[in-house]
C-alpha positions in Angstrom: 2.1 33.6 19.0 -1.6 35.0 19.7 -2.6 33.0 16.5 -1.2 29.9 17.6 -3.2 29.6 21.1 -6.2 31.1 19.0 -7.1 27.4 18.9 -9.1 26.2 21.3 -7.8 22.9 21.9 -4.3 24.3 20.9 -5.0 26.6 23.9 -7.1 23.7 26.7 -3.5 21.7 25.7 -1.2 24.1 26.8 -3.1 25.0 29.7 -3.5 21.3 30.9 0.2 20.4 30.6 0.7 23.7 32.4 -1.4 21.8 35.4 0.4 18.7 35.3 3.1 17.9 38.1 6.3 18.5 37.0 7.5 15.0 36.9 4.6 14.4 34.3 5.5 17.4 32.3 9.3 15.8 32.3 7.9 12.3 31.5 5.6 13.7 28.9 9.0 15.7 27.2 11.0 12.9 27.4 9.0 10.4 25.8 7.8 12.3 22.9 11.4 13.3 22.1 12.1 9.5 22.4 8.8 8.6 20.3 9.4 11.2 17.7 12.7 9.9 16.6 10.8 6.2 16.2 12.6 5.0 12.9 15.5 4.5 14.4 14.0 1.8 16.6 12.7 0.0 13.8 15.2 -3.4 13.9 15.2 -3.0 17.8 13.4 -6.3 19.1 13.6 -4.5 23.2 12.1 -1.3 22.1 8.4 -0.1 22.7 6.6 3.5 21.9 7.3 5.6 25.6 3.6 6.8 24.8 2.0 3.7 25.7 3.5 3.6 29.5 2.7 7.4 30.2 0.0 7.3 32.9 -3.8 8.1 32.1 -3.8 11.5 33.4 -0.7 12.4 30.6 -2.5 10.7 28.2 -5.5 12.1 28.8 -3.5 15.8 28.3 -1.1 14.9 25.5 -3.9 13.1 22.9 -6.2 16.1 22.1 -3.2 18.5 22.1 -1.5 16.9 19.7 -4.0 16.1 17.5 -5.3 19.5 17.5 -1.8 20.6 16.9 -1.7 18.2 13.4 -5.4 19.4 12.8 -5.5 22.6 13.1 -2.0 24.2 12.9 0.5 21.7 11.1 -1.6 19.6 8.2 -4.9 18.2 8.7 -7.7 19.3 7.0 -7.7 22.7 7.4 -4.1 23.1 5.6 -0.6 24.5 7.5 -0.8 27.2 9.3 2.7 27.4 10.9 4.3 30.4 9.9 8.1 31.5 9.4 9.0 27.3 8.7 10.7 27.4 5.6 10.3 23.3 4.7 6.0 22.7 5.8 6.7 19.0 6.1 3.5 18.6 7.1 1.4 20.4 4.8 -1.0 17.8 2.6 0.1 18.8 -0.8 3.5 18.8 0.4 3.5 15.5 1.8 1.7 14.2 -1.8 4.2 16.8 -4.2 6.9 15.4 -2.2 6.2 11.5 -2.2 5.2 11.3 -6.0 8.3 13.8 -7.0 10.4 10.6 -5.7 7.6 8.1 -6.9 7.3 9.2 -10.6 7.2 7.3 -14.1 10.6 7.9 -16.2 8.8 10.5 -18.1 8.8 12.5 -15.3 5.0 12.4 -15.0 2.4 11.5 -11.9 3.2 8.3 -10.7 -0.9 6.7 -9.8 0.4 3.6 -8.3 -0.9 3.3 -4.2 1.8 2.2 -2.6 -0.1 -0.1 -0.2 -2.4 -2.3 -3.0 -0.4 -1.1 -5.5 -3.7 -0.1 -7.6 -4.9 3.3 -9.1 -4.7 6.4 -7.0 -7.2 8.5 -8.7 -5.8 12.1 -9.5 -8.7 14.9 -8.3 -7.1 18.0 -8.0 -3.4 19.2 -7.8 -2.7 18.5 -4.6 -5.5 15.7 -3.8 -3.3 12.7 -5.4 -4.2 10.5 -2.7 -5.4 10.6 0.7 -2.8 11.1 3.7 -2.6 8.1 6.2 -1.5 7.9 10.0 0.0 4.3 9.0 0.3 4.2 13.2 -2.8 5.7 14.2 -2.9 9.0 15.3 -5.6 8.6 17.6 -3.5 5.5 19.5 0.2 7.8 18.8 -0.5 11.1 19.0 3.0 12.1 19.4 3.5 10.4 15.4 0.5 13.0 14.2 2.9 15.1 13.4 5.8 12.8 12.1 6.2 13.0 8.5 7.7 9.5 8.5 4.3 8.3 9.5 2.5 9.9 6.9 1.8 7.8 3.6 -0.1 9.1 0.6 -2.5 5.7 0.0 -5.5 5.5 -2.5 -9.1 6.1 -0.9 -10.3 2.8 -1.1 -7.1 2.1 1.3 -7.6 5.1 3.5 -11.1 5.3 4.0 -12.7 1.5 3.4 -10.0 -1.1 4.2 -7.0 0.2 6.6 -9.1 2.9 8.2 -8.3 3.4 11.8 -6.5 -0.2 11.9 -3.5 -0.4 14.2 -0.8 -2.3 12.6 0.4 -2.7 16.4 -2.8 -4.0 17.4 -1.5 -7.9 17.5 2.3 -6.7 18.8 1.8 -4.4 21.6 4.6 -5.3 23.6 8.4 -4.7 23.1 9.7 -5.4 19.9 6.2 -4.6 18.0 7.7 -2.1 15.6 10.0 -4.8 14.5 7.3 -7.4 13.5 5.7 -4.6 10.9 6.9 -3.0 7.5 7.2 0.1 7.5 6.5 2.8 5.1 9.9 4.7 3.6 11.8 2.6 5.6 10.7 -1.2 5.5 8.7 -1.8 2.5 7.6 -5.3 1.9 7.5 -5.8 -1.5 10.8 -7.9 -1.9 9.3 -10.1 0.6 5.8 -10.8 -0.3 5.4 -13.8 -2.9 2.3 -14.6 -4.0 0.4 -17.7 -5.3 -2.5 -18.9 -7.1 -5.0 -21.3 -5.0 -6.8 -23.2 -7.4 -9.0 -25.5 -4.8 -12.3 -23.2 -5.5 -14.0 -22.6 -8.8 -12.4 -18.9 -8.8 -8.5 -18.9 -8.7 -7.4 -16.8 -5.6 -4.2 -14.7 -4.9 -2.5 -16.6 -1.5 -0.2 -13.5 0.2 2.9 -15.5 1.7 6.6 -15.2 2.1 9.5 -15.4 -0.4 12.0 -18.1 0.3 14.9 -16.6 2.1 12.8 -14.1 3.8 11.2 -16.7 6.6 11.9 -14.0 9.0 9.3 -11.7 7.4 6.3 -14.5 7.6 4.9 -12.0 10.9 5.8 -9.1 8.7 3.6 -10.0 5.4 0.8 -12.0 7.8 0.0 -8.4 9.5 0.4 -6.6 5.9 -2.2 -8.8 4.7 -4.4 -8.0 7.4 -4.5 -4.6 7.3 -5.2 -4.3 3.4 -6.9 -7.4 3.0 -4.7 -8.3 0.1 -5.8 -11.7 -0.4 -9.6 -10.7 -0.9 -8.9 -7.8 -3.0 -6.6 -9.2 -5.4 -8.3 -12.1 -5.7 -10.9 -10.3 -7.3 -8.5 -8.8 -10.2 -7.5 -12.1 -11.1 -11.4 -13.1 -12.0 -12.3 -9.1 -13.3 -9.4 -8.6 -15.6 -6.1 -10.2 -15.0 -7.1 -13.2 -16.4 -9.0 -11.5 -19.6 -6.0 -9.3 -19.9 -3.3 -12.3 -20.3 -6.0 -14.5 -22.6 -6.6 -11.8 -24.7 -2.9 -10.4 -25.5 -2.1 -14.8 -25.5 -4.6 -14.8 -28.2 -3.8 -11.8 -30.4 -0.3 -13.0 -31.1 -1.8 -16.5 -32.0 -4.7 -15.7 -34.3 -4.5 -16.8 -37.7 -1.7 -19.4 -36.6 -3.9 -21.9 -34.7 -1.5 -24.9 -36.6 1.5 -23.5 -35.5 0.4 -23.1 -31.8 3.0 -25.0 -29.5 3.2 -25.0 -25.1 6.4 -23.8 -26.1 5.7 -20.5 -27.7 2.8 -20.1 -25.4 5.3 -20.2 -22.8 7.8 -17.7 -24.8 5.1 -14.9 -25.0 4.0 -14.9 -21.6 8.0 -14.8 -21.0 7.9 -11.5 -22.9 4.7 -10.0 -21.1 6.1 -11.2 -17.9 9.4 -8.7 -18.1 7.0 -6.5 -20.0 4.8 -5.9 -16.7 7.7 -5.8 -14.6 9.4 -3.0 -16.2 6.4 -0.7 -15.6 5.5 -2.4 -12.2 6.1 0.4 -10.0 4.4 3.4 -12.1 1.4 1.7 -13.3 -1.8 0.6 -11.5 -1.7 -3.5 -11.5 1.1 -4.3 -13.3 3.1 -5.8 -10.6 0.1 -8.0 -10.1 -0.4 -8.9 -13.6 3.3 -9.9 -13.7 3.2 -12.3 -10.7 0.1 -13.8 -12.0 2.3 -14.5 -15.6 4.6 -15.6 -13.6 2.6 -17.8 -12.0 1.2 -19.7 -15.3 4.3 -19.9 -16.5 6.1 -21.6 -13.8 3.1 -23.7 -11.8 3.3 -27.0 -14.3 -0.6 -27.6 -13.2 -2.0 -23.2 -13.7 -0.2 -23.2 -17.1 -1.6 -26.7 -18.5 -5.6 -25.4 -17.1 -4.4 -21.7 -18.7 -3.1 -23.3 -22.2 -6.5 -25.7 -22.1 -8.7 -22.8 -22.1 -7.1 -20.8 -24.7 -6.5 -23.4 -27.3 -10.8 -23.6 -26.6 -10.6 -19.5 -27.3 -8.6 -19.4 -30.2 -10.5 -22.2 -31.7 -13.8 -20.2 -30.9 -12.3 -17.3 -32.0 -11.7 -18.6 -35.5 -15.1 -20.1 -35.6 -16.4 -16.5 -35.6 -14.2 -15.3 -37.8 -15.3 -18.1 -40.4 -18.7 -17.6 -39.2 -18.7 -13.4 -40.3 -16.3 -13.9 -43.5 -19.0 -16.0 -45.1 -21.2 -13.2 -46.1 -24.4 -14.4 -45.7 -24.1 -14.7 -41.7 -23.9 -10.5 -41.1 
């Protein structure tokens, strides 16, 4: 074990708990064991991370020990280093094989969807797929630094600009605050999260709620929305492409038929895209938020009759150009 204690902070940690009174050093064992097994407290409403209540001096022992012992020996950065472990569960390009080997397209292929925004994860080397995040903060939980429940492969803009070093316990501290969050592997929010279209400024917008049936989630997909700022950063695909994306497929099918053009087929080939984008909604980038947004224009009376407006004023513009090149004196 000469390698292992090699580590300087590996080493300080070991020789710090080795200080503590012995009813810390039980406390300090007792609650990690309690902490480490956390997914099993996550529909308890009385139950609370034993970390928290330690006292200072614990703390103050435990937190760079077990960070330097996900840093430097299990994961982090610098790779696993644990030898004679048969399954490295915490080795990065384990964690990312292991995740998108479950997560994969029917072909079998990489699978580029981040499961947080549900956008592109952008492939940079074998085993870089996505960035590996504490979803509860390893510098607040040490003891989950080196839980493999509580690591989730996220895209970078995720990671590094919008979650960060968020706490998704920051506004539930108290008992019960595991129960108020989703929970990657084990609680995903998908089925609950509904989204609509707020049409009150000149840009539509993407409103995050709660589906009906599912009231109990409302704290749930509030503090989701919160740490990945949802609302802001879909927004913006509606106004960058989903909207183009919709118009222009509407459009193609319609070209050439502008007499023929009915609400009613309108309304049948968004149908079609609809359950087109929801087949490949979990393997591809934006797809689950192109199908709620056809969703969206094709059930909201009010969306669909501003949607249908504007594209009979495409098509028709659309045919004026091709009049306008077929002449043969307008090139």
């Amino acid at each position: 074990m000469d390698w292992f204690i090699d580590y300087q902070a590996v080493r300080e940690g070991i020789t710090n708990m080795c200080r503590l009174k012995q009813e810390y050093r039980i406390a300090l064992h007792l609650a990690f064991q309690e902490d480490i097994d956390f997914v099993s407290h996550l529909n308890q409403t009385d139950y609370r991370l034993k970390y928290l209540d330690l006292p200072n001096c614990v703390k103050k022992v435990a937190k760079p020990f077990f960070e330097a012992l996900y840093d430097k020996i299990l994961g982090g950065s610098t790779g696993f280093r644990m030898e004679g472990l048969s399954i490295p569960r915490l080795r990065r390009g384990h964690v990312r094989r292991g995740y998108f080997e479950v997560n994969q397209k029917r072909d079998g292929s990489f699978n580029p969807v981040c499961p947080a925004c549900l956008g592109q994860i952008e492939v940079t080397e074998e085993d870089g797929y996505a960035d590996l995040d504490h979803y509860l903060t390893k510098s607040i939980y040490p003891f989950l630094s080196i839980s493999p429940d509580n690591l989730i492969p996220l895209c970078k803009i995720c990671n590094e600009n919008i979650k960060g070093a968020k706490d998704p316990l920051e506004n539930y501290p108290g008992v019960g605050g595991l129960f108020n969050i989703f929970f990657p592997y084990h609680r995903p929010g998908i089925n609950s999260i509904a989204v609509e279209i707020d049409q009150n400024e000149l840009d539509e917008r993407f409103i995050i709620g709660t589906k009906k049936g599912k009231e109990s989630d409302n704290i749930r997909v509030a503090n989701f929305e919160e740490l990945f700022n949802l609302n802001e950063r879909w927004s913006g695909k509606i106004n960058s492409s989903l909207y183009e994306t919709v118009m222009s497929e509407v459009i193609s099918e319609f070209i050439g038929e502008e007499e023929l053009i009915t609400e009613e087929l309108v309304q049948k080939k968004l149908k079609k895209m609809y359950y087109a984008a929801m087949r490949s909604c979990t393997t591809v980038p934006d797809k689950y938020l192109l199908a709620q947004y056809i969703y969206i224009l094709k059930v909201n009376r009010d969306v669909f009759v501003g949607f249908y407006k504007e594209f009979k004023e495409e098509i028709k513009l659309e045919l004026e150009t091709i009049i306008f090149y077929k002449d043969g004196t307008k090139f």
